[in-house]
Coordinates of C-alpha atoms in Angstrom, one line a residue:
M175 CA 0.1 0.2 0.3
I176 CA 0.8 3.7 -0.7
N177 CA 0.3 5.2 2.6
S178 CA 2.8 2.5 4.2
E179 CA 5.8 2.7 1.3
N180 CA 9.2 5.4 0.9
I181 CA 8.8 6.9 -2.6
R182 CA 11.6 5.1 -4.3
A183 CA 10.0 1.8 -2.4
Y184 CA 7.2 2.1 -4.4
V185 CA 8.6 3.2 -7.1
E186 CA 11.3 0.2 -7.1
R187 CA 8.0 -2.4 -6.6
M188 CA 6.8 -0.8 -9.8
A189 CA 9.7 -1.1 -12.1
S190 CA 10.1 -5.4 -10.9
G191 CA 8.3 -8.3 -12.3
E192 CA 4.7 -7.6 -10.4
P193 CA 2.4 -6.5 -13.0
A194 CA 0.5 -4.6 -9.8
P195 CA 1.3 -1.3 -8.7
G196 CA 0.8 0.1 -13.1
G197 CA 0.5 3.2 -15.0
G198 CA -3.1 3.6 -13.7
A199 CA -0.9 3.7 -10.2
A200 CA 1.9 6.2 -11.7
G201 CA -1.2 8.5 -12.7
A202 CA -2.6 8.8 -9.8
L203 CA 0.7 9.6 -7.6
Q204 CA 1.8 12.2 -10.7
A205 CA -1.9 13.8 -9.4
A206 CA -0.9 13.4 -5.6
L207 CA 2.5 15.8 -7.1
G208 CA 1.0 17.7 -8.7
A209 CA -1.4 18.9 -5.7
A210 CA 1.0 19.3 -2.8
L211 CA 3.4 21.1 -5.8
L212 CA -0.3 23.1 -5.9
A213 CA -0.4 23.5 -1.9
M214 CA 2.8 25.0 -1.8
S215 CA 2.3 27.4 -4.3
A216 CA -1.0 29.3 -3.0
R217 CA 1.3 29.1 1.0
Y218 CA 4.1 31.5 -1.6
T219 CA 1.4 33.4 -1.9
T220 CA 0.9 35.5 1.1
G221 CA 0.6 39.5 0.2
S222 CA -3.0 40.2 2.1
E223 CA -5.4 40.7 -1.0
H224 CA -4.9 37.2 -1.5
A225 CA -4.1 35.6 1.9
D226 CA -8.1 34.0 1.8
R227 CA -7.9 32.5 -1.7
A228 CA -4.1 31.1 -1.3
A229 CA -5.2 29.9 1.7
R230 CA -8.3 27.7 0.8
T231 CA -7.0 27.3 -2.7
A232 CA -4.4 25.6 -0.5
D233 CA -6.4 23.5 1.9
R234 CA -8.4 21.8 -1.7
A235 CA -5.2 21.0 -2.9
E236 CA -4.3 19.4 0.2
E237 CA -7.5 17.8 0.8
L238 CA -6.3 16.4 -3.0
I239 CA -3.7 14.8 -1.9
P240 CA -5.0 11.1 0.0
R241 CA -7.6 11.5 -2.4
A242 CA -5.0 10.7 -4.8
L243 CA -3.6 8.8 -3.3
G244 CA -6.1 5.8 -2.3
L245 CA -6.8 5.8 -5.6
A246 CA -3.0 5.1 -6.1
D247 CA -4.1 1.8 -4.4
A248 CA -7.5 1.0 -5.2
D249 CA -6.4 0.7 -9.3
A250 CA -3.6 -2.5 -7.8
E251 CA -6.7 -4.2 -5.9
A252 CA -8.8 -3.6 -9.1
F253 CA -6.0 -4.8 -11.4
G254 CA -5.6 -8.0 -9.0
A255 CA -9.6 -8.2 -9.0
L256 CA -10.4 -9.3 -12.6
S257 CA -6.7 -10.9 -12.8
A258 CA -8.1 -13.2 -9.6
A259 CA -11.6 -13.3 -12.6
Y260 CA -9.4 -14.1 -15.9
T261 CA -8.4 -17.2 -13.4
L262 CA -12.1 -18.3 -12.9
P263 CA -11.8 -21.8 -15.0
K264 CA -14.3 -22.6 -18.4
D265 CA -15.3 -26.6 -18.4
T266 CA -18.5 -25.5 -18.2
D267 CA -21.7 -24.1 -19.6
E268 CA -21.5 -23.1 -16.2
E269 CA -18.4 -22.1 -14.9
K270 CA -18.4 -19.0 -18.5
A271 CA -21.5 -18.3 -17.5
E272 CA -19.4 -17.3 -14.7
R273 CA -16.2 -16.5 -15.6
S274 CA -18.5 -13.8 -17.9
R275 CA -20.2 -11.8 -15.2
A276 CA -17.1 -11.8 -12.4
V277 CA -15.1 -10.5 -15.4
Q278 CA -17.9 -8.0 -16.4
E279 CA -18.3 -7.1 -12.5
A280 CA -14.2 -6.7 -12.0
T281 CA -13.5 -5.4 -15.1
A282 CA -15.8 -2.5 -14.4
G283 CA -14.5 -2.0 -11.0
A284 CA -11.2 -1.9 -12.9
A285 CA -13.0 1.1 -14.3
Q286 CA -13.7 3.6 -11.8
P287 CA -10.3 4.3 -10.2
P288 CA -9.1 6.3 -13.7
R289 CA -12.7 8.3 -13.5
E290 CA -12.0 9.4 -10.3
L291 CA -8.5 9.9 -10.6
I292 CA -9.7 12.4 -13.8
G293 CA -11.6 13.9 -12.0
V294 CA -9.2 14.6 -9.3
G295 CA -6.5 15.3 -12.0
A296 CA -9.3 18.6 -13.7
E297 CA -9.3 19.4 -10.3
V298 CA -5.7 20.5 -9.8
V299 CA -5.3 22.3 -13.3
G300 CA -8.7 24.0 -12.3
L301 CA -7.4 25.0 -8.8
A302 CA -3.6 25.6 -11.1
R303 CA -5.2 28.1 -13.6
E304 CA -7.1 29.9 -10.9
L305 CA -3.8 30.6 -9.0
T306 CA -1.4 31.6 -11.8
G307 CA -3.7 34.7 -12.0
W308 CA -2.6 36.3 -8.6
C309 CA 0.3 33.6 -7.2
N310 CA 3.8 34.5 -6.1
P311 CA 5.3 35.6 -9.2
N312 CA 8.0 33.5 -8.2
V313 CA 6.2 30.5 -8.1
L314 CA 5.0 30.2 -11.4
S315 CA 7.4 27.8 -12.8
D316 CA 6.3 25.8 -10.0
V317 CA 2.5 25.2 -10.8
A318 CA 3.3 25.2 -13.8
A319 CA 5.1 21.5 -12.9
A320 CA 1.9 21.3 -10.6
S321 CA -0.5 21.6 -13.8
E322 CA 1.5 19.5 -16.1
A323 CA 1.8 17.5 -13.4
A324 CA -2.2 16.4 -13.5
R325 CA -2.1 16.3 -17.5
A326 CA 0.4 13.6 -16.7
A327 CA -2.4 11.8 -14.4
V328 CA -5.7 12.7 -16.6
A329 CA -4.2 11.2 -19.4
T330 CA -3.0 8.1 -18.0
A331 CA -6.4 7.8 -16.6
M332 CA -7.9 8.3 -19.9
V333 CA -6.1 5.5 -21.3
T334 CA -6.8 3.3 -18.5
L335 CA -11.0 3.9 -18.8
E336 CA -10.3 3.5 -22.1
I337 CA -8.9 -0.1 -22.5
N338 CA -11.8 -1.3 -20.0
V339 CA -14.4 0.4 -21.2
R340 CA -14.4 -1.3 -24.3
S341 CA -14.5 -4.7 -23.1
L342 CA -17.6 -4.3 -21.4
K343 CA -20.8 -5.4 -22.7
D344 CA -23.3 -2.7 -20.7
A345 CA -23.7 0.3 -23.2
A346 CA -25.6 2.0 -20.1
T347 CA -21.5 1.5 -18.3
R348 CA -20.2 2.1 -21.0
E349 CA -21.6 6.3 -21.8
Q350 CA -21.9 6.5 -18.5
L351 CA -17.6 6.4 -18.0
R352 CA -17.2 7.8 -21.2
A353 CA -18.8 11.6 -19.9
G354 CA -15.3 11.3 -18.0
L355 CA -13.2 10.8 -21.5
A356 CA -15.3 14.8 -21.7
E357 CA -13.6 16.0 -18.8
G358 CA -10.9 14.4 -19.5
E359 CA -10.0 15.7 -22.6
Q360 CA -10.7 19.5 -21.2
A361 CA -8.5 19.1 -19.0
V362 CA -5.7 17.9 -21.0
E363 CA -6.2 21.1 -23.2
D364 CA -6.4 24.0 -20.5
A365 CA -3.3 22.2 -18.7
A366 CA -1.2 22.4 -22.3
E367 CA -2.5 26.1 -22.4
L368 CA -1.5 27.6 -18.7
T369 CA 1.6 25.7 -19.3
R370 CA 2.0 27.8 -22.4
R371 CA 0.9 30.7 -20.6
I372 CA 2.9 30.9 -17.2
R373 CA 5.6 30.3 -20.1
E374 CA 5.2 33.4 -21.8
R375 CA 5.1 35.3 -18.6
V376 CA 8.1 34.2 -16.8
Q377 CA 10.1 34.5 -20.4
D378 CA 8.8 38.6 -20.9

């Protein structure tokens, strides 16, 4: 579990031959890093004019950190459940039907962490866009880094979500999950635009 490991141990476990944690967990870790950078950037914005807004932004960003880290564990657990479903016997018609049901249920479950991660990443990007307008200019590069980390998280989550959605047979579930892809596309575009604007500002 990510909350009980240091960063090096977790990354080394990711690099091992274990199937999880994998890409989904890596995306969640990126979102947590983005939220942490955003909280730090807001706390460096100490001018009285924006003090209240900065405090609210920092607090909200910090709230997103454990949520993102929780999704890293949820993604690994969901992958384990899906892998277990695929190992069920399929010798008889009854076993095939039960295995198919279990795989579909586990696939839908595996789609939930990346769907939630898109929302977390999109919120980090939104907070970064807001903060850019009035933050301490000395932390603009950190805000951009936060946004880029969130963009990586969202892009990763979208790929993971699409892989799971394509395997689902229930049309209503597929459509519900695909709604998250539009949110993700917008967040990725917003993050790229924000980075471009910040780079222009720091080059002046």
